[in-house]
Structure formats: structure tokens, C-alpha cells
Amino acid sequence: MSELTEQLRCPNGEKGIEVSIMMNKTNRTMIEHSINCLDLKDNDHVLEIGHGNAGHIDRLLSKKDTLRYSGVDISPLMIAEAERINREFIEMGVVEFRHYEGDNIPYDNNYFDVAFSVNTIYFWKYPNVFLCEIFRVLKDNGRFVLTFADADFMRTLPYVEEPTFKLYTSEEIEDLSSSCFNFESIIEQTEMLRNKLNHLVERKFYSMIFVKKQIV
Ligand SMILES: C[S@@+](CC[C@H](N)C(=O)[O-])C[C@H]1O[C@@H](n2cnc3c(N)ncnc32)[C@H](O)[C@@H]1O
């Protein structure tokens, strides 16, 4: 497995800091799209899963009044970087980050109004189980937005190596989510990116929107 492949899954060391800066920049449009799909309301408490260096929190918090944000990530380095970059917001008591192992989200049931995750589903161990875990921490009618790049696009990238990366179609994710979430809609988007050779390439990505509906 290439070093970059593993760094994208779980950034670590000096190189991990560089990779996280590059990711936050390259994935800016996807992150912004995911946040916009949350349909945020004043006072919402937002959960993000796999935030990387969390260089986007200032933009998120400016979307509505008195938002609160909690981030969870499997990389201790990303927790440290996210805390460093967002120190002011942490001191204000509106932002926190928690490390976890990728299985049990360290929050109580029915805790968050909304949740989102960008470019992480490729690394989830058991997506069907983890989707139910996200469901657990959301309040009733809570919205979850899952944003990920098109599998055919991902296969063109040299560092996207299986089994570290697992690629899904939106239909597969809808099936995996059906035991807990109500699938609401999917939005497809394309953007132009410069690759390492400075060539313009088109990236297709999706934001899938799910809602927590209580089973009666
Ligand atoms: C490819 S980066 C994406 C970072 C950011 N969301 C973005 O789109 O730029 C993957 C991030 O998710 C984290 N990660 C990987 N697997 C995870 C999991 N199962 N749960 C939470 N975070 C995870 C990594 O540590 C890393 O910070």
C-alpha cells in the first residue's frame, strides 16, 4: 500500500499535516456542499465524522446563529490539528473534537440535530452497522448528509487502493442504510480540479441526505 493511501485513511506524522492541508483545500467544494445540504437552523448542534484538520469550521459556524459543532475522527493527529486551528472556538465553548476508534460514537443517544461526513465512507469497517450508530446519536427527524466521490472517478486515482479504500454506488449505500435511516434524496455535483500533473479533471460527487424517522 502506498504511503499516501494510508495517510488519507488516517493522517499521521509530519506528512499527515501536509496531507490534511491538501485535503481540506482540495475537498473544499465537497465540504461546502455537504454543509449546505444540512439545511442548518439557528442553535443546531452539528456532528461531523472524519473532519481532517477541520479548516472549514469558521465557514460552518457563520451559516447560522449560535451553532455548536462536535467532531470525531480516528486520527489523533487530526484531533490535535483541528484543536490547534479552532482554538478560539473551543475556548468560546462552541466547538469540541473527540478521538474515537471508528465504531462507537462517544456521545449519548438523540444528541445531535444534524450530522455529516465527507470522504470517509471508503474507510468505514462495517457501513451498515456504522450508519445505525449515526442514527443512534441523532435526534428524531435529524438529518444526516453523506458526501462521497463517484466510484468510477475514484478508480482513476493512483492512490485509491483496495482494500484500504472501499468504493460504493449510491444504490449500495441506500441499501446499507435501509435498516435505520429514511433515504430522502441525492444530489449529484461535478467540479473541475487540477490533478498532480496540473491537468484539469472533472470530479463527480454525491451528497446523500437521510432523515431519522422513528419506527412506530
Ligand atoms: C480522506 S480524509 C477526509 C477529510 C475531510 N472530511 C475532507 O473531505 O477533506 C478522511 C478523514 O476521516 C478520518 N477517518 C477515517 N476513517 C474514519 C472513521 N471510520 N470514522 C471517523 N473518521 C475517519 C481520517 O482520519 C481523516 O481525517
PDB file of C-alpha atoms and ligand atoms in Angstrom:
ATOM      1  CA  MET A   1       0.000   0.000   0.000  1.00  0.00           C
ATOM      2  CA  SER A   2       1.346   3.473  -0.843  1.00  0.00           C
ATOM      3  CA  GLU A   3       2.072   5.883   1.998  1.00  0.00           C
ATOM      4  CA  LEU A   4      -0.442   8.397   0.599  1.00  0.00           C
ATOM      5  CA  THR A   5      -3.222   5.774   0.632  1.00  0.00           C
ATOM      6  CA  GLU A   6      -2.692   5.173   4.358  1.00  0.00           C
ATOM      7  CA  GLN A   7      -2.275   8.903   5.066  1.00  0.00           C
ATOM      8  CA  LEU A   8      -5.677   9.601   3.500  1.00  0.00           C
ATOM      9  CA  ARG A   9      -7.276   6.948   5.710  1.00  0.00           C
ATOM     10  CA  CYS A  10      -5.584   8.081   8.914  1.00  0.00           C
ATOM     11  CA  PRO A  11      -3.163  11.026   8.664  1.00  0.00           C
ATOM     12  CA  ASN A  12      -0.115  10.732  10.947  1.00  0.00           C
ATOM     13  CA  GLY A  13       3.324  12.287  11.477  1.00  0.00           C
ATOM     14  CA  GLU A  14       4.833  15.263   9.626  1.00  0.00           C
ATOM     15  CA  LYS A  15       3.474  14.055   6.304  1.00  0.00           C
ATOM     16  CA  GLY A  16      -0.011  13.774   7.829  1.00  0.00           C
ATOM     17  CA  ILE A  17      -0.100  17.516   8.482  1.00  0.00           C
ATOM     18  CA  GLU A  18       0.800  18.244   4.842  1.00  0.00           C
ATOM     19  CA  VAL A  19      -1.787  15.752   3.581  1.00  0.00           C
ATOM     20  CA  SER A  20      -4.504  17.256   5.795  1.00  0.00           C
ATOM     21  CA  ILE A  21      -3.827  20.776   4.460  1.00  0.00           C
ATOM     22  CA  MET A  22      -4.008  19.454   0.902  1.00  0.00           C
ATOM     23  CA  MET A  23      -7.273  17.539   1.643  1.00  0.00           C
ATOM     24  CA  ASN A  24      -9.021  20.489   3.255  1.00  0.00           C
ATOM     25  CA  LYS A  25      -8.158  22.625   0.210  1.00  0.00           C
ATOM     26  CA  THR A  26      -8.944  20.035  -2.477  1.00  0.00           C
ATOM     27  CA  ASN A  27     -12.199  18.949  -0.844  1.00  0.00           C
ATOM     28  CA  ARG A  28     -13.473  22.449  -0.102  1.00  0.00           C
ATOM     29  CA  THR A  29     -16.343  22.254  -2.623  1.00  0.00           C
ATOM     30  CA  MET A  30     -17.462  18.831  -1.350  1.00  0.00           C
ATOM     31  CA  ILE A  31     -17.349  20.002   2.275  1.00  0.00           C
ATOM     32  CA  GLU A  32     -19.274  23.187   1.459  1.00  0.00           C
ATOM     33  CA  HIS A  33     -21.864  21.179  -0.466  1.00  0.00           C
ATOM     34  CA  SER A  34     -22.314  18.743   2.395  1.00  0.00           C
ATOM     35  CA  ILE A  35     -22.796  21.589   4.896  1.00  0.00           C
ATOM     36  CA  ASN A  36     -25.322  23.310   2.622  1.00  0.00           C
ATOM     37  CA  CYS A  37     -27.329  20.064   2.395  1.00  0.00           C
ATOM     38  CA  LEU A  38     -27.662  20.046   6.217  1.00  0.00           C
ATOM     39  CA  ASP A  39     -30.261  22.825   5.944  1.00  0.00           C
ATOM     40  CA  LEU A  40     -28.964  24.279   9.215  1.00  0.00           C
ATOM     41  CA  LYS A  41     -31.228  26.133  11.635  1.00  0.00           C
ATOM     42  CA  ASP A  42     -30.208  28.576  14.406  1.00  0.00           C
ATOM     43  CA  ASN A  43     -28.981  26.721  17.558  1.00  0.00           C
ATOM     44  CA  ASP A  44     -28.371  23.409  15.743  1.00  0.00           C
ATOM     45  CA  HIS A  45     -25.783  21.067  17.245  1.00  0.00           C
ATOM     46  CA  VAL A  46     -23.776  19.570  14.365  1.00  0.00           C
ATOM     47  CA  LEU A  47     -21.750  16.342  14.380  1.00  0.00           C
ATOM     48  CA  GLU A  48     -19.022  15.775  11.790  1.00  0.00           C
ATOM     49  CA  ILE A  49     -17.439  12.361  11.320  1.00  0.00           C
ATOM     50  CA  GLY A  50     -13.868  12.389   9.959  1.00  0.00           C
ATOM     51  CA  HIS A  51     -13.198  16.146   9.866  1.00  0.00           C
ATOM     52  CA  GLY A  52      -9.486  16.009   8.951  1.00  0.00           C
ATOM     53  CA  ASN A  53      -7.804  19.251  10.070  1.00  0.00           C
ATOM     54  CA  ALA A  54     -11.232  20.973  10.317  1.00  0.00           C
ATOM     55  CA  GLY A  55     -10.084  24.104   8.495  1.00  0.00           C
ATOM     56  CA  HIS A  56     -13.715  24.688   7.465  1.00  0.00           C
ATOM     57  CA  ILE A  57     -15.310  25.222  10.906  1.00  0.00           C
ATOM     58  CA  ASP A  58     -15.281  29.042  10.723  1.00  0.00           C
ATOM     59  CA  ARG A  59     -17.330  28.868   7.498  1.00  0.00           C
ATOM     60  CA  LEU A  60     -19.733  26.330   9.013  1.00  0.00           C
ATOM     61  CA  LEU A  61     -20.334  28.398  12.155  1.00  0.00           C
ATOM     62  CA  SER A  62     -21.062  31.516  10.089  1.00  0.00           C
ATOM     63  CA  LYS A  63     -24.042  29.830   8.380  1.00  0.00           C
ATOM     64  CA  LYS A  64     -26.498  30.405  11.250  1.00  0.00           C
ATOM     65  CA  ASP A  65     -26.658  31.917  14.736  1.00  0.00           C
ATOM     66  CA  THR A  66     -25.379  30.069  17.818  1.00  0.00           C
ATOM     67  CA  LEU A  67     -24.459  26.793  16.114  1.00  0.00           C
ATOM     68  CA  ARG A  68     -22.484  24.223  18.086  1.00  0.00           C
ATOM     69  CA  TYR A  69     -20.105  21.741  16.441  1.00  0.00           C
ATOM     70  CA  SER A  70     -18.624  18.420  17.586  1.00  0.00           C
ATOM     71  CA  GLY A  71     -16.127  16.486  15.501  1.00  0.00           C
ATOM     72  CA  VAL A  72     -14.979  12.872  15.819  1.00  0.00           C
ATOM     73  CA  ASP A  73     -12.009  11.347  13.995  1.00  0.00           C
ATOM     74  CA  ILE A  74      -9.887   8.192  14.219  1.00  0.00           C
ATOM     75  CA  SER A  75      -6.621  10.103  13.770  1.00  0.00           C
ATOM     76  CA  PRO A  76      -5.089  11.531  16.979  1.00  0.00           C
ATOM     77  CA  LEU A  77      -3.072  13.876  14.744  1.00  0.00           C
ATOM     78  CA  MET A  78      -6.235  15.262  13.122  1.00  0.00           C
ATOM     79  CA  ILE A  79      -7.805  15.838  16.549  1.00  0.00           C
ATOM     80  CA  ALA A  80      -4.673  17.806  17.586  1.00  0.00           C
ATOM     81  CA  GLU A  81      -4.585  19.800  14.356  1.00  0.00           C
ATOM     82  CA  ALA A  82      -8.333  20.520  14.465  1.00  0.00           C
ATOM     83  CA  GLU A  83      -7.942  21.721  18.075  1.00  0.00           C
ATOM     84  CA  ARG A  84      -4.977  23.906  17.161  1.00  0.00           C
ATOM     85  CA  ILE A  85      -6.732  25.508  14.174  1.00  0.00           C
ATOM     86  CA  ASN A  86     -10.020  26.037  16.043  1.00  0.00           C
ATOM     87  CA  ARG A  87      -8.651  27.009  19.487  1.00  0.00           C
ATOM     88  CA  GLU A  88     -10.698  30.235  19.631  1.00  0.00           C
ATOM     89  CA  PHE A  89     -13.989  28.419  19.022  1.00  0.00           C
ATOM     90  CA  ILE A  90     -13.098  25.766  21.595  1.00  0.00           C
ATOM     91  CA  GLU A  91     -12.410  28.495  24.165  1.00  0.00           C
ATOM     92  CA  MET A  92     -15.786  30.052  23.331  1.00  0.00           C
ATOM     93  CA  GLY A  93     -17.356  26.669  24.155  1.00  0.00           C
ATOM     94  CA  VAL A  94     -18.992  26.162  20.750  1.00  0.00           C
ATOM     95  CA  VAL A  95     -16.624  23.564  19.244  1.00  0.00           C
ATOM     96  CA  GLU A  96     -15.106  20.314  20.501  1.00  0.00           C
ATOM     97  CA  PHE A  97     -13.264  17.355  19.000  1.00  0.00           C
ATOM     98  CA  ARG A  98     -13.126  13.784  20.283  1.00  0.00           C
ATOM     99  CA  HIS A  99     -10.939  10.920  19.220  1.00  0.00           C
ATOM    100  CA  TYR A 100     -12.631   7.527  18.790  1.00  0.00           C
ATOM    101  CA  GLU A 101     -11.823   4.179  17.211  1.00  0.00           C
ATOM    102  CA  GLY A 102     -14.292   4.415  14.328  1.00  0.00           C
ATOM    103  CA  ASP A 103     -17.000   2.231  15.917  1.00  0.00           C
ATOM    104  CA  ASN A 104     -18.795   3.777  18.887  1.00  0.00           C
ATOM    105  CA  ILE A 105     -19.503   7.499  18.575  1.00  0.00           C
ATOM    106  CA  PRO A 106     -18.668   8.926  22.037  1.00  0.00           C
ATOM    107  CA  TYR A 107     -21.999  10.701  22.573  1.00  0.00           C
ATOM    108  CA  ASP A 108     -25.372   9.831  24.089  1.00  0.00           C
ATOM    109  CA  ASN A 109     -28.470   8.783  22.170  1.00  0.00           C
ATOM    110  CA  ASN A 110     -30.561  11.533  20.494  1.00  0.00           C
ATOM    111  CA  TYR A 111     -27.816  14.133  20.962  1.00  0.00           C
ATOM    112  CA  PHE A 112     -27.343  15.951  17.624  1.00  0.00           C
ATOM    113  CA  ASP A 113     -29.706  17.858  15.357  1.00  0.00           C
ATOM    114  CA  VAL A 114     -27.705  17.070  12.214  1.00  0.00           C
ATOM    115  CA  ALA A 115     -24.623  15.096  11.176  1.00  0.00           C
ATOM    116  CA  PHE A 116     -22.410  14.939   8.111  1.00  0.00           C
ATOM    117  CA  SER A 117     -19.360  13.172   6.773  1.00  0.00           C
ATOM    118  CA  VAL A 118     -17.238  13.861   3.687  1.00  0.00           C
ATOM    119  CA  ASN A 119     -14.886  11.377   2.041  1.00  0.00           C
ATOM    120  CA  THR A 120     -14.862   8.879   4.895  1.00  0.00           C
ATOM    121  CA  ILE A 121     -17.274   6.105   3.911  1.00  0.00           C
ATOM    122  CA  TYR A 122     -14.468   4.465   1.904  1.00  0.00           C
ATOM    123  CA  PHE A 123     -12.805   3.622   5.246  1.00  0.00           C
ATOM    124  CA  TRP A 124     -15.753   2.526   7.388  1.00  0.00           C
ATOM    125  CA  LYS A 125     -15.314  -1.064   8.620  1.00  0.00           C
ATOM    126  CA  TYR A 126     -18.996  -2.040   8.648  1.00  0.00           C
ATOM    127  CA  PRO A 127     -21.017   0.698   6.921  1.00  0.00           C
ATOM    128  CA  ASN A 128     -24.438  -0.807   7.729  1.00  0.00           C
ATOM    129  CA  VAL A 129     -23.584  -1.031  11.444  1.00  0.00           C
ATOM    130  CA  PHE A 130     -21.986   2.414  11.500  1.00  0.00           C
ATOM    131  CA  LEU A 131     -24.983   4.029   9.795  1.00  0.00           C
ATOM    132  CA  CYS A 132     -27.123   2.708  12.675  1.00  0.00           C
ATOM    133  CA  GLU A 133     -24.599   4.207  15.117  1.00  0.00           C
ATOM    134  CA  ILE A 134     -25.042   7.629  13.480  1.00  0.00           C
ATOM    135  CA  PHE A 135     -28.810   7.109  13.688  1.00  0.00           C
ATOM    136  CA  ARG A 136     -28.464   6.465  17.437  1.00  0.00           C
ATOM    137  CA  VAL A 137     -26.851   9.840  18.204  1.00  0.00           C
ATOM    138  CA  LEU A 138     -29.275  11.865  16.054  1.00  0.00           C
ATOM    139  CA  LYS A 139     -32.499  13.353  17.392  1.00  0.00           C
ATOM    140  CA  ASP A 140     -35.796  12.384  15.773  1.00  0.00           C
ATOM    141  CA  ASN A 141     -36.109  13.979  12.333  1.00  0.00           C
ATOM    142  CA  GLY A 142     -32.346  14.611  12.471  1.00  0.00           C
ATOM    143  CA  ARG A 143     -30.682  14.863   9.105  1.00  0.00           C
ATOM    144  CA  PHE A 144     -27.526  13.031   8.047  1.00  0.00           C
ATOM    145  CA  VAL A 145     -25.612  14.052   4.911  1.00  0.00           C
ATOM    146  CA  LEU A 146     -23.077  11.650   3.439  1.00  0.00           C
ATOM    147  CA  THR A 147     -20.823  13.113   0.740  1.00  0.00           C
ATOM    148  CA  PHE A 148     -18.515  10.931  -1.338  1.00  0.00           C
ATOM    149  CA  ALA A 149     -16.832  10.889  -4.740  1.00  0.00           C
ATOM    150  CA  ASP A 150     -18.065   8.834  -7.662  1.00  0.00           C
ATOM    151  CA  ALA A 151     -16.562   5.336  -7.684  1.00  0.00           C
ATOM    152  CA  ASP A 152     -15.545   5.482 -11.383  1.00  0.00           C
ATOM    153  CA  PHE A 153     -13.704   8.763 -10.772  1.00  0.00           C
ATOM    154  CA  MET A 154     -12.004   7.334  -7.681  1.00  0.00           C
ATOM    155  CA  ARG A 155     -10.743   4.313  -9.654  1.00  0.00           C
ATOM    156  CA  THR A 156      -8.753   6.668 -11.923  1.00  0.00           C
ATOM    157  CA  LEU A 157      -6.654   7.879  -8.964  1.00  0.00           C
ATOM    158  CA  PRO A 158      -3.383   6.004  -8.405  1.00  0.00           C
ATOM    159  CA  TYR A 159      -3.571   6.213  -4.599  1.00  0.00           C
ATOM    160  CA  VAL A 160      -7.078   4.740  -4.348  1.00  0.00           C
ATOM    161  CA  GLU A 161      -6.069   1.194  -3.448  1.00  0.00           C
ATOM    162  CA  GLU A 162      -8.319  -1.584  -2.230  1.00  0.00           C
ATOM    163  CA  PRO A 163      -8.843  -2.841   0.414  1.00  0.00           C
ATOM    164  CA  THR A 164      -7.923   0.424   2.212  1.00  0.00           C
ATOM    165  CA  PHE A 165     -10.466   2.251   0.052  1.00  0.00           C
ATOM    166  CA  LYS A 166     -13.843   0.595  -0.449  1.00  0.00           C
ATOM    167  CA  LEU A 167     -15.940   2.253  -3.154  1.00  0.00           C
ATOM    168  CA  TYR A 168     -19.734   2.322  -3.243  1.00  0.00           C
ATOM    169  CA  THR A 169     -22.510   3.304  -5.608  1.00  0.00           C
ATOM    170  CA  SER A 170     -25.317   5.414  -4.165  1.00  0.00           C
ATOM    171  CA  GLU A 171     -27.680   2.438  -4.618  1.00  0.00           C
ATOM    172  CA  GLU A 172     -25.419   0.274  -2.451  1.00  0.00           C
ATOM    173  CA  ILE A 173     -25.354   2.940   0.263  1.00  0.00           C
ATOM    174  CA  GLU A 174     -29.124   3.315   0.114  1.00  0.00           C
ATOM    175  CA  ASP A 175     -29.446  -0.459   0.671  1.00  0.00           C
ATOM    176  CA  LEU A 176     -26.954  -0.387   3.560  1.00  0.00           C
ATOM    177  CA  SER A 177     -28.861   2.436   5.261  1.00  0.00           C
ATOM    178  CA  SER A 178     -32.337   0.992   4.893  1.00  0.00           C
ATOM    179  CA  SER A 179     -32.464  -0.740   8.286  1.00  0.00           C
ATOM    180  CA  CYS A 180     -32.205   2.570  10.144  1.00  0.00           C
ATOM    181  CA  PHE A 181     -32.488   5.708   8.013  1.00  0.00           C
ATOM    182  CA  ASN A 182     -35.112   7.013   5.622  1.00  0.00           C
ATOM    183  CA  PHE A 183     -33.306   7.968   2.441  1.00  0.00           C
ATOM    184  CA  GLU A 184     -34.591  11.356   1.359  1.00  0.00           C
ATOM    185  CA  SER A 185     -32.667  12.479  -1.717  1.00  0.00           C
ATOM    186  CA  ILE A 186     -29.364  12.520  -3.538  1.00  0.00           C
ATOM    187  CA  ILE A 187     -27.685  15.480  -5.155  1.00  0.00           C
ATOM    188  CA  GLU A 188     -25.063  14.908  -7.839  1.00  0.00           C
ATOM    189  CA  GLN A 189     -22.480  17.573  -8.494  1.00  0.00           C
ATOM    190  CA  THR A 190     -19.391  17.943 -10.673  1.00  0.00           C
ATOM    191  CA  GLU A 191     -16.399  20.188 -10.171  1.00  0.00           C
ATOM    192  CA  MET A 192     -13.168  20.820 -12.054  1.00  0.00           C
ATOM    193  CA  LEU A 193      -9.964  20.023 -10.159  1.00  0.00           C
ATOM    194  CA  ARG A 194      -6.278  20.204 -11.025  1.00  0.00           C
ATOM    195  CA  ASN A 195      -4.506  16.882 -10.560  1.00  0.00           C
ATOM    196  CA  LYS A 196      -0.839  16.421  -9.627  1.00  0.00           C
ATOM    197  CA  LEU A 197       0.198  16.910 -13.269  1.00  0.00           C
ATOM    198  CA  ASN A 198      -1.711  20.215 -13.244  1.00  0.00           C
ATOM    199  CA  HIS A 199      -4.272  18.814 -15.687  1.00  0.00           C
ATOM    200  CA  LEU A 200      -7.898  19.813 -15.220  1.00  0.00           C
ATOM    201  CA  VAL A 201     -10.042  16.793 -14.357  1.00  0.00           C
ATOM    202  CA  GLU A 202     -13.765  16.525 -13.675  1.00  0.00           C
ATOM    203  CA  ARG A 203     -14.779  15.056 -10.316  1.00  0.00           C
ATOM    204  CA  LYS A 204     -18.329  13.847  -9.864  1.00  0.00           C
ATOM    205  CA  PHE A 205     -19.537  13.571  -6.292  1.00  0.00           C
ATOM    206  CA  TYR A 206     -22.763  12.903  -4.404  1.00  0.00           C
ATOM    207  CA  SER A 207     -24.420  14.124  -1.236  1.00  0.00           C
ATOM    208  CA  MET A 208     -26.974  11.619   0.029  1.00  0.00           C
ATOM    209  CA  ILE A 209     -29.487  13.007   2.504  1.00  0.00           C
ATOM    210  CA  PHE A 210     -31.012  10.737   5.158  1.00  0.00           C
ATOM    211  CA  VAL A 211     -33.543  11.505   7.865  1.00  0.00           C
ATOM    212  CA  LYS A 212     -34.064   9.740  11.179  1.00  0.00           C
ATOM    213  CA  LYS A 213     -37.680   8.646  11.321  1.00  0.00           C
ATOM    214  CA  GLN A 214     -38.793   6.809  14.424  1.00  0.00           C
ATOM    215  CA  ILE A 215     -40.294   3.415  13.743  1.00  0.00           C
ATOM    216  CA  VAL A 216     -43.800   3.428  15.240  1.00  0.00           C
TER     217      VAL A 216
HETATM  218  C1  LIG B   1      -9.821  11.405   3.234  1.00  0.00           C
HETATM  219  S1  LIG B   1      -9.843  12.257   4.779  1.00  0.00           S
HETATM  220  C2  LIG B   1     -11.221  13.382   4.557  1.00  0.00           C
HETATM  221  C3  LIG B   1     -11.152  14.577   5.459  1.00  0.00           C
HETATM  222  C4  LIG B   1     -12.258  15.606   5.208  1.00  0.00           C
HETATM  223  N1  LIG B   1     -13.545  15.081   5.581  1.00  0.00           N
HETATM  224  C5  LIG B   1     -12.251  16.003   3.746  1.00  0.00           C
HETATM  225  O1  LIG B   1     -13.163  15.618   2.990  1.00  0.00           O
HETATM  226  O2  LIG B   1     -11.304  16.695   3.366  1.00  0.00           O
HETATM  227  C6  LIG B   1     -10.509  11.067   5.892  1.00  0.00           C
HETATM  228  C7  LIG B   1     -10.623  11.587   7.315  1.00  0.00           C
HETATM  229  O3  LIG B   1     -11.509  10.736   8.021  1.00  0.00           O
HETATM  230  C8  LIG B   1     -10.848  10.140   9.103  1.00  0.00           C
HETATM  231  N2  LIG B   1     -11.407   8.778   9.202  1.00  0.00           N
HETATM  232  C9  LIG B   1     -11.102   7.652   8.511  1.00  0.00           C
HETATM  233  N3  LIG B   1     -11.906   6.638   8.872  1.00  0.00           N
HETATM  234  C10 LIG B   1     -12.774   7.149   9.793  1.00  0.00           C
HETATM  235  C11 LIG B   1     -13.851   6.616  10.536  1.00  0.00           C
HETATM  236  N4  LIG B   1     -14.205   5.327  10.434  1.00  0.00           N
HETATM  237  N5  LIG B   1     -14.522   7.429  11.383  1.00  0.00           N
HETATM  238  C12 LIG B   1     -14.146   8.735  11.514  1.00  0.00           C
HETATM  239  N6  LIG B   1     -13.121   9.293  10.865  1.00  0.00           N
HETATM  240  C13 LIG B   1     -12.449   8.517  10.000  1.00  0.00           C
HETATM  241  C14 LIG B   1      -9.372  10.236   8.826  1.00  0.00           C
HETATM  242  O4  LIG B   1      -8.606  10.241   9.994  1.00  0.00           O
HETATM  243  C15 LIG B   1      -9.320  11.561   8.076  1.00  0.00           C
HETATM  244  O5  LIG B   1      -9.257  12.654   8.963  1.00  0.00           O
END
